[in-house]
PDB file of C-alpha atoms in Angstrom:
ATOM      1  CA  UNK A 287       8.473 -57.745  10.205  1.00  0.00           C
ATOM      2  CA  UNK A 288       8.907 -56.986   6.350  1.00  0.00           C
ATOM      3  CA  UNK A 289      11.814 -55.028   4.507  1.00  0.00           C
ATOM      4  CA  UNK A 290      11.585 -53.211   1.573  1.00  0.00           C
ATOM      5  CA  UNK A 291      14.406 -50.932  -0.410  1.00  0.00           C
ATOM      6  CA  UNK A 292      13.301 -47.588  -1.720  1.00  0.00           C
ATOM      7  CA  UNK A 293      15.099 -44.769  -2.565  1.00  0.00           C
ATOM      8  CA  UNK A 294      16.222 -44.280   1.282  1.00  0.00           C
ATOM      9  CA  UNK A 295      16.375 -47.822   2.817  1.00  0.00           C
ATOM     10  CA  UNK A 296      13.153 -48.311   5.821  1.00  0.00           C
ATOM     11  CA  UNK A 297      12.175 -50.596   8.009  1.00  0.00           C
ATOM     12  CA  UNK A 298       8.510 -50.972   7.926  1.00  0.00           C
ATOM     13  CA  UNK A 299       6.314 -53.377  10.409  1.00  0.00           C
ATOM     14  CA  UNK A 300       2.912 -54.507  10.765  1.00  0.00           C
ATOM     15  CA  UNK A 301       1.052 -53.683  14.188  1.00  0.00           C
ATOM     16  CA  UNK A 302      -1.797 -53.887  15.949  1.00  0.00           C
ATOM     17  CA  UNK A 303      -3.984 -51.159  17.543  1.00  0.00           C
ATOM     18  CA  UNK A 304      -6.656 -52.386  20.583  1.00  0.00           C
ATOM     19  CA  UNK A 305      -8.862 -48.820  20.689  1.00  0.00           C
ATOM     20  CA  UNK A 306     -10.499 -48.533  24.052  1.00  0.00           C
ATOM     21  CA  UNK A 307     -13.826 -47.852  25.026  1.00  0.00           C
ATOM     22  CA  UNK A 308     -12.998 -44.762  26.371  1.00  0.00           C
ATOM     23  CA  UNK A 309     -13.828 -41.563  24.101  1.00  0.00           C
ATOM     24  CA  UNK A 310     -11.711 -39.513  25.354  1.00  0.00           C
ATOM     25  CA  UNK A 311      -8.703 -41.621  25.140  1.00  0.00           C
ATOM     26  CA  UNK A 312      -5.707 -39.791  22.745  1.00  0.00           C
ATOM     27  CA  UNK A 313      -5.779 -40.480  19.129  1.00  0.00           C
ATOM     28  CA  UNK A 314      -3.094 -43.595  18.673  1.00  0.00           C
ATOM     29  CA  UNK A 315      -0.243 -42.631  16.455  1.00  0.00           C
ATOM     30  CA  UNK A 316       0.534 -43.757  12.471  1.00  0.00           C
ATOM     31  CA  UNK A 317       3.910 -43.629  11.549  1.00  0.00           C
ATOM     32  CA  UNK A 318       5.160 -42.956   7.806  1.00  0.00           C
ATOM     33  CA  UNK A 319       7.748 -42.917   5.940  1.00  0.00           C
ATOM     34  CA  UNK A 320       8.226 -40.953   2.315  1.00  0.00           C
ATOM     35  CA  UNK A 321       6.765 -42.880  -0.858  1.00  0.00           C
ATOM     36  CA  UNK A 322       5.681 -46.146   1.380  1.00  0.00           C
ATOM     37  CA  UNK A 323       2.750 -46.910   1.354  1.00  0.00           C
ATOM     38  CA  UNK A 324       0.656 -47.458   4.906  1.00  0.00           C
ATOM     39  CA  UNK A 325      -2.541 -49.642   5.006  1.00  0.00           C
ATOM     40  CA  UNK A 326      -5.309 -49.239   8.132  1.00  0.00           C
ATOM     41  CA  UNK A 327      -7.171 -52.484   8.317  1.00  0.00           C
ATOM     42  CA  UNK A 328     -10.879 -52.224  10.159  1.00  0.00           C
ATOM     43  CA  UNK A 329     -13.072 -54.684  11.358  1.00  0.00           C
ATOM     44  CA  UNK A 330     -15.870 -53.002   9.450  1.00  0.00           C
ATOM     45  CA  UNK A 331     -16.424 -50.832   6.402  1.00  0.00           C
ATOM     46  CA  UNK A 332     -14.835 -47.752   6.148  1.00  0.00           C
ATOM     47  CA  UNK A 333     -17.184 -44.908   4.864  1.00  0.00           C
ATOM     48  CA  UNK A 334     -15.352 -42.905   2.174  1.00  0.00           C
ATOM     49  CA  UNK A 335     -17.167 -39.873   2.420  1.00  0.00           C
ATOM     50  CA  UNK A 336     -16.630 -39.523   5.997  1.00  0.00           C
ATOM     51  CA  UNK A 337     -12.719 -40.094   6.140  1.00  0.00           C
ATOM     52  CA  UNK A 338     -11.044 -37.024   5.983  1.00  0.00           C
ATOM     53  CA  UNK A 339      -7.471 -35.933   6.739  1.00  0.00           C
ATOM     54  CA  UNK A 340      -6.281 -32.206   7.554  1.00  0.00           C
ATOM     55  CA  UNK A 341      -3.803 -30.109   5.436  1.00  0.00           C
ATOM     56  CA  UNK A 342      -2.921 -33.517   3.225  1.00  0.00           C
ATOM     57  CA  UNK A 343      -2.267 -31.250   0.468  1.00  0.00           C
ATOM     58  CA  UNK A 344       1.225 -31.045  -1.191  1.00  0.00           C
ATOM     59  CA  UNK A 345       2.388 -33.969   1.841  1.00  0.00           C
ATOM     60  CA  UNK A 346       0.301 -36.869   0.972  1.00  0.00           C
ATOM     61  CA  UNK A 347      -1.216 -39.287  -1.950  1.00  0.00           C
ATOM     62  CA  UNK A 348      -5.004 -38.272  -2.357  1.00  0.00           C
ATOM     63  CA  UNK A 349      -6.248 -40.819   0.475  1.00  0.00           C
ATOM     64  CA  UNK A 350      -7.348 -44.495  -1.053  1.00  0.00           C
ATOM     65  CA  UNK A 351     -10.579 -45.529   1.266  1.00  0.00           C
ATOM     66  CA  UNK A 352     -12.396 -48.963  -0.304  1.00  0.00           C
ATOM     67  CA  UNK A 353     -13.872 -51.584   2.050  1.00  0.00           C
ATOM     68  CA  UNK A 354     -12.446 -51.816   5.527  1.00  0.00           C
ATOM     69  CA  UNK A 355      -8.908 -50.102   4.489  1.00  0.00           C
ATOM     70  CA  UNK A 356      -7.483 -47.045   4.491  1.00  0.00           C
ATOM     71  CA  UNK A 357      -3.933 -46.399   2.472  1.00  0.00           C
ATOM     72  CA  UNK A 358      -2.105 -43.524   3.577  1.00  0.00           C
ATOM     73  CA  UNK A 359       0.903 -42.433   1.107  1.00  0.00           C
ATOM     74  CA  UNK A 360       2.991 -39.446   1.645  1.00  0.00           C
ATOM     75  CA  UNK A 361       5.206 -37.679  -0.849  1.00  0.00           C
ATOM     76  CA  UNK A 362       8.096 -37.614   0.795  1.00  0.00           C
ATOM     77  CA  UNK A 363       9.522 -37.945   4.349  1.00  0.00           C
ATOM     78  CA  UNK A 364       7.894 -35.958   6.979  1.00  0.00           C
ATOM     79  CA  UNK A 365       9.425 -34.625  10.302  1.00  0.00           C
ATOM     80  CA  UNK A 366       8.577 -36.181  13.823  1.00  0.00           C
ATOM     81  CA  UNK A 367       7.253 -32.757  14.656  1.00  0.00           C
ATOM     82  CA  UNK A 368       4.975 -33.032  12.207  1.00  0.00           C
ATOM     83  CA  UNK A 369       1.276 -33.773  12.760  1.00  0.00           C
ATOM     84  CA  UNK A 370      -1.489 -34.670  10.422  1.00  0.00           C
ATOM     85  CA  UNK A 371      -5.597 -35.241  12.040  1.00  0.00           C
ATOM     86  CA  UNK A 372      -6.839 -38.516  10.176  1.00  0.00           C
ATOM     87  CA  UNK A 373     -10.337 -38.799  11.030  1.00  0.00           C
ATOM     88  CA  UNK A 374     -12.041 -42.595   9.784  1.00  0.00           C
ATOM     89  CA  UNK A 375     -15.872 -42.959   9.911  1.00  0.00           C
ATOM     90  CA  UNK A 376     -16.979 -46.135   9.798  1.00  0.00           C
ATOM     91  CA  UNK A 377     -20.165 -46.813   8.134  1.00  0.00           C
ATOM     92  CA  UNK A 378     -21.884 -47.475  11.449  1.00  0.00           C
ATOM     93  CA  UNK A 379     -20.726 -43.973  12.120  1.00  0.00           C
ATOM     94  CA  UNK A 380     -17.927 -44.572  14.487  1.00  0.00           C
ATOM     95  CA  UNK A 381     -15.387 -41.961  14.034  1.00  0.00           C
ATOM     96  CA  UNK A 382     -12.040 -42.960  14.910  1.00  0.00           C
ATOM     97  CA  UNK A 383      -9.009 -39.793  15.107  1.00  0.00           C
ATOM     98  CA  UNK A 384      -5.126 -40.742  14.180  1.00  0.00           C
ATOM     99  CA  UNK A 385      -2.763 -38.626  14.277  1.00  0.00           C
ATOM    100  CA  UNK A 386      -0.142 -39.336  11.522  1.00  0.00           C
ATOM    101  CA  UNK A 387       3.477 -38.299  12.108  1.00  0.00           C
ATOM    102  CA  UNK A 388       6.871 -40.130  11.856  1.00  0.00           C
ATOM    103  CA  UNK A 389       9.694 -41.375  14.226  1.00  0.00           C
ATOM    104  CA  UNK A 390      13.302 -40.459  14.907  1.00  0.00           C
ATOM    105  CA  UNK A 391      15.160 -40.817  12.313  1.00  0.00           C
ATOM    106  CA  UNK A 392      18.071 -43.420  13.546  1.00  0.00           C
ATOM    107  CA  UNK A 393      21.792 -42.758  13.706  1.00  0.00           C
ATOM    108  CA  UNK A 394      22.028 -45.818  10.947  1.00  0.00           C
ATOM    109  CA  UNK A 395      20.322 -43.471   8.673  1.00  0.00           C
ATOM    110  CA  UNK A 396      17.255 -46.714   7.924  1.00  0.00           C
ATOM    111  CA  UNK A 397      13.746 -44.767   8.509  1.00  0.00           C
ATOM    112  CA  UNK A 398      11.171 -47.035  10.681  1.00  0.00           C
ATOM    113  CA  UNK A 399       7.349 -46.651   9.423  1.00  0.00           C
ATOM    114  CA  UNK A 400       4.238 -49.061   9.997  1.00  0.00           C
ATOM    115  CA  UNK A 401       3.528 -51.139   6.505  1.00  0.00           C
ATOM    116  CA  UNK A 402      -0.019 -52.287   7.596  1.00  0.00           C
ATOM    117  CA  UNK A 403      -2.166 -51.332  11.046  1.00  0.00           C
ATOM    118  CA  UNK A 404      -4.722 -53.539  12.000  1.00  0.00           C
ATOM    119  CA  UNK A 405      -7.370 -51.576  13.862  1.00  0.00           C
ATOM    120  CA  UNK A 406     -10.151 -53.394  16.848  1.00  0.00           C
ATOM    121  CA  UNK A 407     -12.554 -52.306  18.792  1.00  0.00           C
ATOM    122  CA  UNK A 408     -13.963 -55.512  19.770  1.00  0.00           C
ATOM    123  CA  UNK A 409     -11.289 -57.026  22.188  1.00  0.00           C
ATOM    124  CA  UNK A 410     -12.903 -60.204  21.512  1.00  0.00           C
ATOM    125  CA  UNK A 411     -13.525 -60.662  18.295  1.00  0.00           C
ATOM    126  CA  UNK A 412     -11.564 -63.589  16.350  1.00  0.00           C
ATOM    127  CA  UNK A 413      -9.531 -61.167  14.165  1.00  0.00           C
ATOM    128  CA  UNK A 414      -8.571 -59.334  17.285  1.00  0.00           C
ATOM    129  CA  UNK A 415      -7.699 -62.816  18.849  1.00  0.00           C
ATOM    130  CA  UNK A 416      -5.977 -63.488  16.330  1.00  0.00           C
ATOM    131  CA  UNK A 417      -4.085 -60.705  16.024  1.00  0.00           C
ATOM    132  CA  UNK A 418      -2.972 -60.555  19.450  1.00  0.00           C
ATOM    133  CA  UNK A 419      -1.930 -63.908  19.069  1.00  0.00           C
ATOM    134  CA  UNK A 420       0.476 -62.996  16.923  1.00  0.00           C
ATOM    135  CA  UNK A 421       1.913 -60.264  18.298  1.00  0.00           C
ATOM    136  CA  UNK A 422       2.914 -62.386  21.678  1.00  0.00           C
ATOM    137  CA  UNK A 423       4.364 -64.706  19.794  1.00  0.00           C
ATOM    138  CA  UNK A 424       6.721 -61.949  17.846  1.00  0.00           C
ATOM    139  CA  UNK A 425       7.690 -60.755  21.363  1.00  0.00           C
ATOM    140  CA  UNK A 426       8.501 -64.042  22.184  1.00  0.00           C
ATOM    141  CA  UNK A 427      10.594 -64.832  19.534  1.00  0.00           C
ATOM    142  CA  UNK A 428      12.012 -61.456  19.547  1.00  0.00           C
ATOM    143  CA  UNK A 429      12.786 -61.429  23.641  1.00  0.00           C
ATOM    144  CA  UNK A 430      14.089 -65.738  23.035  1.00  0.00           C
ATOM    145  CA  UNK A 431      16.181 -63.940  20.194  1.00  0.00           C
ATOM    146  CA  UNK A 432      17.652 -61.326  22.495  1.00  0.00           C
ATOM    147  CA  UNK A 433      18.368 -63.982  24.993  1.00  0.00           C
ATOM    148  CA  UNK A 434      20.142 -65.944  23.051  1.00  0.00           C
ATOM    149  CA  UNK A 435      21.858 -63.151  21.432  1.00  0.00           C
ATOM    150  CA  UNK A 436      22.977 -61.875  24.903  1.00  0.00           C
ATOM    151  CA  UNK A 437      24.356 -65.790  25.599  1.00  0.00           C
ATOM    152  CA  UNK A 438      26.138 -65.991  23.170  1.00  0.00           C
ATOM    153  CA  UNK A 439      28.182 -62.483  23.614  1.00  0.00           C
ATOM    154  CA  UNK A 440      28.417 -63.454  27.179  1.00  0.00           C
ATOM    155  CA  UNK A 441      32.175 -64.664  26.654  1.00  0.00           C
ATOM    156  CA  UNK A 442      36.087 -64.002  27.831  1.00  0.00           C
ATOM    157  CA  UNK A 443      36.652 -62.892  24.753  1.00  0.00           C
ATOM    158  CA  UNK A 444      33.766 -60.262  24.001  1.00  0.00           C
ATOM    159  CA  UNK A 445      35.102 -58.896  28.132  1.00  0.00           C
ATOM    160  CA  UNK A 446      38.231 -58.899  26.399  1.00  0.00           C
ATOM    161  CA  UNK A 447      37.119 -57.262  23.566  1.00  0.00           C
ATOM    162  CA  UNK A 448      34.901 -54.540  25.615  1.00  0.00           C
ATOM    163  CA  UNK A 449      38.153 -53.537  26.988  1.00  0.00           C
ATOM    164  CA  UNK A 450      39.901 -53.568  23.716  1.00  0.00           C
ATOM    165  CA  UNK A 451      37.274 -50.861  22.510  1.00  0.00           C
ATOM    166  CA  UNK A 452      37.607 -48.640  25.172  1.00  0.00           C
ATOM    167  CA  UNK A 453      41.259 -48.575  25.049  1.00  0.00           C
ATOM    168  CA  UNK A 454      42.003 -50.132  28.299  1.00  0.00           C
ATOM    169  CA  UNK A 455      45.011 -52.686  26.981  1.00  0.00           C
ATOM    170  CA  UNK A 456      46.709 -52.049  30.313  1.00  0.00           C
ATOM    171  CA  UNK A 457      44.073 -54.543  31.968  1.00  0.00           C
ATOM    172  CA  UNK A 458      44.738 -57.607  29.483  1.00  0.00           C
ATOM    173  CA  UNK A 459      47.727 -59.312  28.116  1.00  0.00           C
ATOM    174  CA  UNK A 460      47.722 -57.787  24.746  1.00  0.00           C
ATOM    175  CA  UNK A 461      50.412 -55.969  23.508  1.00  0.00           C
ATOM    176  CA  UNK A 462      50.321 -53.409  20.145  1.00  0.00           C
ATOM    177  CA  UNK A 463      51.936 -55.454  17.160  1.00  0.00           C
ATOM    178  CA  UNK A 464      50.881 -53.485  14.189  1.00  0.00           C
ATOM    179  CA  UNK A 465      49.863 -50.249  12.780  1.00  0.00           C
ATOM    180  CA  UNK A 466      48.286 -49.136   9.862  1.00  0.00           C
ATOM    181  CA  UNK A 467      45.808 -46.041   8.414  1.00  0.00           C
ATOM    182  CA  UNK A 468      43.421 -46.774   5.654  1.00  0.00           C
ATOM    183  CA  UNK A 469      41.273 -43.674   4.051  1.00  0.00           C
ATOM    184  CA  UNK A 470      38.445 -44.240   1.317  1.00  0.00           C
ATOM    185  CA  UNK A 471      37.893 -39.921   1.683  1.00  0.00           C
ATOM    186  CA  UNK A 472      34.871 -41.281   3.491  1.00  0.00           C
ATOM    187  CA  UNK A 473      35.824 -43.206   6.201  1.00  0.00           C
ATOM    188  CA  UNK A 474      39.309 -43.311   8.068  1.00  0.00           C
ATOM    189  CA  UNK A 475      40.389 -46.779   9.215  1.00  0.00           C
ATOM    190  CA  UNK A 476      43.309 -47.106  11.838  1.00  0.00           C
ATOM    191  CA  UNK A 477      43.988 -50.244  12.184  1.00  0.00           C
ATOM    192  CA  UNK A 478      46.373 -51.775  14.934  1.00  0.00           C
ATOM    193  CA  UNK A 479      46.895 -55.736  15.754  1.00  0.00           C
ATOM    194  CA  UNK A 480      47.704 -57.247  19.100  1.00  0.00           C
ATOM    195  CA  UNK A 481      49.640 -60.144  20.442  1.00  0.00           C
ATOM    196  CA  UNK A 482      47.945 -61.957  23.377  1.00  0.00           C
ATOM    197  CA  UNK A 483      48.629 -64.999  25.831  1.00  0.00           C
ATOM    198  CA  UNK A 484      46.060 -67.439  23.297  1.00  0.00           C
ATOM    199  CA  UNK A 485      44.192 -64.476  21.654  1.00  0.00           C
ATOM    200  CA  UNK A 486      44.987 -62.162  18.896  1.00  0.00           C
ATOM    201  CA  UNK A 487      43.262 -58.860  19.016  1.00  0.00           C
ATOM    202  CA  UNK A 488      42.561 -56.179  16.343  1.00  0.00           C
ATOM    203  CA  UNK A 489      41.228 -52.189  17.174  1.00  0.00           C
ATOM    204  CA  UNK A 490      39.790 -50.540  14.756  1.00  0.00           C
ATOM    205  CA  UNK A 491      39.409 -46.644  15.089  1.00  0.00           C
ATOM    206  CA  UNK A 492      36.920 -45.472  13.003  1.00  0.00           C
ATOM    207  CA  UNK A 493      36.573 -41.650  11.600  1.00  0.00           C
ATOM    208  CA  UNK A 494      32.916 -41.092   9.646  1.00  0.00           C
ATOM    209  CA  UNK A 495      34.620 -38.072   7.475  1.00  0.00           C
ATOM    210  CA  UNK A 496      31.251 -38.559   5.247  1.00  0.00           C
ATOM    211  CA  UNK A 497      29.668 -35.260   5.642  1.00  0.00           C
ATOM    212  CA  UNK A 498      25.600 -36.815   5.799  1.00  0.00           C
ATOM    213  CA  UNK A 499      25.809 -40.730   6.959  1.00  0.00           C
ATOM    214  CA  UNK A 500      26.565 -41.888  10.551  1.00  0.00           C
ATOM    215  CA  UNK A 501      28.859 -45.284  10.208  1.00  0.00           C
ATOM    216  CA  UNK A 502      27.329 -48.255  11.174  1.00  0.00           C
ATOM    217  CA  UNK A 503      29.171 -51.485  10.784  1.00  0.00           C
ATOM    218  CA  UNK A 504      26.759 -54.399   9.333  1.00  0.00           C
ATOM    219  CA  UNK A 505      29.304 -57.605  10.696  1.00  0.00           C
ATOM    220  CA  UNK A 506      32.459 -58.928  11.142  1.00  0.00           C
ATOM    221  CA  UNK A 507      33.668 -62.100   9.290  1.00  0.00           C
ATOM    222  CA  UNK A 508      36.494 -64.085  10.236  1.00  0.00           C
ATOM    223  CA  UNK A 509      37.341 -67.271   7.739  1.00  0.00           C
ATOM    224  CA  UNK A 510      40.341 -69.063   7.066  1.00  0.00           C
ATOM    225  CA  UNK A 511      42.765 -67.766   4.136  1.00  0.00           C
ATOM    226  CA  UNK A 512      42.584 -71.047   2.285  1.00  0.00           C
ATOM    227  CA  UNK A 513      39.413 -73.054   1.933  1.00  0.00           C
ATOM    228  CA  UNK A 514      37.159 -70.296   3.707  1.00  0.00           C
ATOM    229  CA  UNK A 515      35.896 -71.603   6.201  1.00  0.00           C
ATOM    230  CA  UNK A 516      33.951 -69.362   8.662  1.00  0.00           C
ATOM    231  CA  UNK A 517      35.251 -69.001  12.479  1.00  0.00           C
ATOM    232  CA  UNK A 518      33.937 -67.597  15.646  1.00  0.00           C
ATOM    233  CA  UNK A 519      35.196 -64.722  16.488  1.00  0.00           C
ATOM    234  CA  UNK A 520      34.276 -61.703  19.241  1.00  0.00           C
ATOM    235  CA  UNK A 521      33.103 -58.188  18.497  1.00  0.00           C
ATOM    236  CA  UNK A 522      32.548 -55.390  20.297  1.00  0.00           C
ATOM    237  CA  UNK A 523      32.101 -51.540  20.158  1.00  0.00           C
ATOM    238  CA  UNK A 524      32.300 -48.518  21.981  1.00  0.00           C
ATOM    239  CA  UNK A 525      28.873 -46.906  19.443  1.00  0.00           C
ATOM    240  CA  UNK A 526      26.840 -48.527  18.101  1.00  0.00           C
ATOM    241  CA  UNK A 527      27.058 -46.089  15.216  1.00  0.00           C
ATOM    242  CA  UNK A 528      29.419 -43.279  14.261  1.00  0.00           C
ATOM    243  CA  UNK A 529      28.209 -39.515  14.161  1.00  0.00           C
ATOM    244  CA  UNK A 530      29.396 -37.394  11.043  1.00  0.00           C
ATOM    245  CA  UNK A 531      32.757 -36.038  12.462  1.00  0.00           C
ATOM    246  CA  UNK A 532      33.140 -38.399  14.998  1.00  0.00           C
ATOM    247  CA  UNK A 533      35.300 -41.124  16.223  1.00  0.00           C
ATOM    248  CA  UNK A 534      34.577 -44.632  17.336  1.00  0.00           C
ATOM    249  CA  UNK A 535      36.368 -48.034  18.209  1.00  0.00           C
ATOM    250  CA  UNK A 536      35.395 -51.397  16.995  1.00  0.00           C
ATOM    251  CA  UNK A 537      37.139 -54.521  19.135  1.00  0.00           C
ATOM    252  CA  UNK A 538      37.791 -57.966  17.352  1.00  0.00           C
ATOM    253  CA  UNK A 539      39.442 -60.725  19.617  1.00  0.00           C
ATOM    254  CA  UNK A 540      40.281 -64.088  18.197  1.00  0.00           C
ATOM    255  CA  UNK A 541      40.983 -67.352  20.142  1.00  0.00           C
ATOM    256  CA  UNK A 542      43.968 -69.465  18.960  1.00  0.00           C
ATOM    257  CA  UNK A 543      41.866 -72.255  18.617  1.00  0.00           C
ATOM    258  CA  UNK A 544      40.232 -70.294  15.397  1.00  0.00           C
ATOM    259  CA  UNK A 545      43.587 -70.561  13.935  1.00  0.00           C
ATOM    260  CA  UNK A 546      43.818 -74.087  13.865  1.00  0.00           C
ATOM    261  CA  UNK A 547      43.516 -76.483  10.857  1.00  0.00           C
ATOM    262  CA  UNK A 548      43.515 -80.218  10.340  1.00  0.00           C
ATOM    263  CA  UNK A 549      46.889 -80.700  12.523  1.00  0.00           C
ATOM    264  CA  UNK A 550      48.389 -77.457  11.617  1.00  0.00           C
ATOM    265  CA  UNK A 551      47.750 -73.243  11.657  1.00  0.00           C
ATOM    266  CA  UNK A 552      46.558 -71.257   9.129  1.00  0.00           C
ATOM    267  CA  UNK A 553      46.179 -67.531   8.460  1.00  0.00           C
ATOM    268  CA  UNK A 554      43.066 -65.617   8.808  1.00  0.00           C
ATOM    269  CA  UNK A 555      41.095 -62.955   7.070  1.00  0.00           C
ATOM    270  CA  UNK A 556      38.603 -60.538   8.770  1.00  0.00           C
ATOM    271  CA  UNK A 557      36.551 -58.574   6.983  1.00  0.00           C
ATOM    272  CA  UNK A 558      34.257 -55.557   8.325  1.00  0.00           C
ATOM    273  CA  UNK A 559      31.079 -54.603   6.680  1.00  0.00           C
ATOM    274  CA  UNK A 560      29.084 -51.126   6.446  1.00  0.00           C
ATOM    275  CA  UNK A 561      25.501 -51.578   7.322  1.00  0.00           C
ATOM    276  CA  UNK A 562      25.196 -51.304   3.288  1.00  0.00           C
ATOM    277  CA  UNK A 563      26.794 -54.341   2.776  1.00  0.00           C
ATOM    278  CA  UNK A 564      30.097 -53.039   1.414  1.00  0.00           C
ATOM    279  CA  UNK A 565      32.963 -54.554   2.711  1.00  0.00           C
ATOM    280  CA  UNK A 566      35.305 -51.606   3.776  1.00  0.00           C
ATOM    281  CA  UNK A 567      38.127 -53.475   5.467  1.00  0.00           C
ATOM    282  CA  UNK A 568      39.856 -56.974   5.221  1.00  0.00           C
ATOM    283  CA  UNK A 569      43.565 -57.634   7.698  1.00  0.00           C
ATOM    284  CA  UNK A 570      45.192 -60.941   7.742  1.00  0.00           C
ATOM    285  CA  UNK A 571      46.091 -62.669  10.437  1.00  0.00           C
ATOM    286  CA  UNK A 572      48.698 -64.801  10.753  1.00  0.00           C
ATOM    287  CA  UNK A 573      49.021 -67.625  14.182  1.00  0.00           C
ATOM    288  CA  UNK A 574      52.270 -65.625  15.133  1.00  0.00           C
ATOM    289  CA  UNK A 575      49.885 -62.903  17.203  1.00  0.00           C
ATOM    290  CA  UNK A 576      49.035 -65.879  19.656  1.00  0.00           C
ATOM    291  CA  UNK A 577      51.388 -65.982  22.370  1.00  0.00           C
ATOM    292  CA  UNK A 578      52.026 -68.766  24.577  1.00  0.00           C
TER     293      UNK A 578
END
């Protein structure tokens, strides 16, 4: 997986495509994004002359065909509805059909589009081998990831928090402490504190008044006040990201144990992040929300 920043951010991945023997099987899919650039590797030369796509015109770069690669470029970002017929000949006349289009867009606004295709015929070659390889072992690290990911969230306080976001105090031993409203014109922030038996909770209500982004927050930090130094804390959230117009809640539940500092307590600071990086919100919290 690679990331680069354009004018719209994208997430762009290299992949593998196994073509089967079968000539009637569908054309395999090339996804694109606006201005990146997207490179089809063969096994064998490509023959220029012979590689052709369909209504490129005014949508796409002029197509770049040298060796055994093919670099498709459009102009600018194309609709998932859209479909473009790539047809590459190789030069011992195999003709191989794409159809080029583009994914959903996600709520998070960050386009998804494939950097570099590698393209097989021969399931057994050593490139092939290779490249199959190495996709297993990205789905293994990606699943081990997930797993330990999942373990990790898999906690009394992220429960606790899960029925912070939804609203559902009445089934834990917080109570409301505090109440505040921030508003950048973008983004409305309510932000209320609770008091718990050994926890200290914070709900954030989230408005996305931007009239083109969905919200999306990046992380949560939680560090002491003096000497910042990072604690655990638990997050959770009722979207993962927040529609233009539309409301969300993001959880935050602390354990009193985060509060705790050489043989004394010590005030926290928790921070929430945009996807962009922009930090958008920062409460303190002080070792009076932990109840005995």
């Amino acid at each position: 997986m690679a990331s680069v920043v354009t004018a719209n951010e994208a997430n762009v991945v290299e992949r593998t495509i196994n073509l089967s023997e079968h000539p009637a099987e569908t054309a395999n899919r090339i996804y694109v994004a606006g201005r990146i650039a997207t490179v089809l590797r063969f096994e064998k030369q490509v023959d220029p002359a012979r590689t052709r796509m369909l209504g490129w015109e005014g949508w796409f770069e002029p197509l770049l065909v040298g060796g055994k690669k093919v670099v498709v470029e459009p102009l600018r970002d194309i609709e998932p509805g859209d479909r473009f017929m790539l047809l590459v000949t190789l030069t011992d006349n195999t003709e191989i059909p794409f159809v080029v289009t583009s994914r959903e867009q996600p709520l998070d606004g960050r386009r998804e589009a494939d950097q570099q295709v590698n393209v097989f015929r021969n399931l057994e070659s050593v490139s092939a081998v290779q490249a199959s390889l190495y996709e297993s072992l990205k789905r293994e690290r990606e699943l081990r990831e997930k797993v330990g990911h999942y373990e990790q969230e898999d906690s009394i306080d992220h429960a606790l928090a899960a029925l912070l976001s939804k609203g559902a105090t009445q089934q834990t031993t917080f109570r409301a402490h505090d109440k505040w409203v921030l508003n950048d014109g973008d983004t409305e922030f309510v932000v209320r504190t609770f008091t718990g038996k050994g926890k200290a909770g914070v709900l954030f209500t989230i408005r996305n008044q931007n009239g083109e982004h969905a919200w999306k927050m990046k992380m949560a930090r939680l560090y002491t006040a003096h000497g910042w130094k990072d604690r655990q804390v638990a997050v959770r959230s009722d979207h993962e990201s927040i529609a233009t117009g539309t409301t969300g809640n993001i959880a935050v539940v602390v354990d009193k144990s985060a509060f705790v500092e050489g043989d004394g307590v010590e005030q926290l600071l928790l921070e929430i992040y945009r996807i962009d990086g922009f930090r958008q919100a920062v409460v303190l919290l002080d070792p009076s929300l932990i109840r005995e």
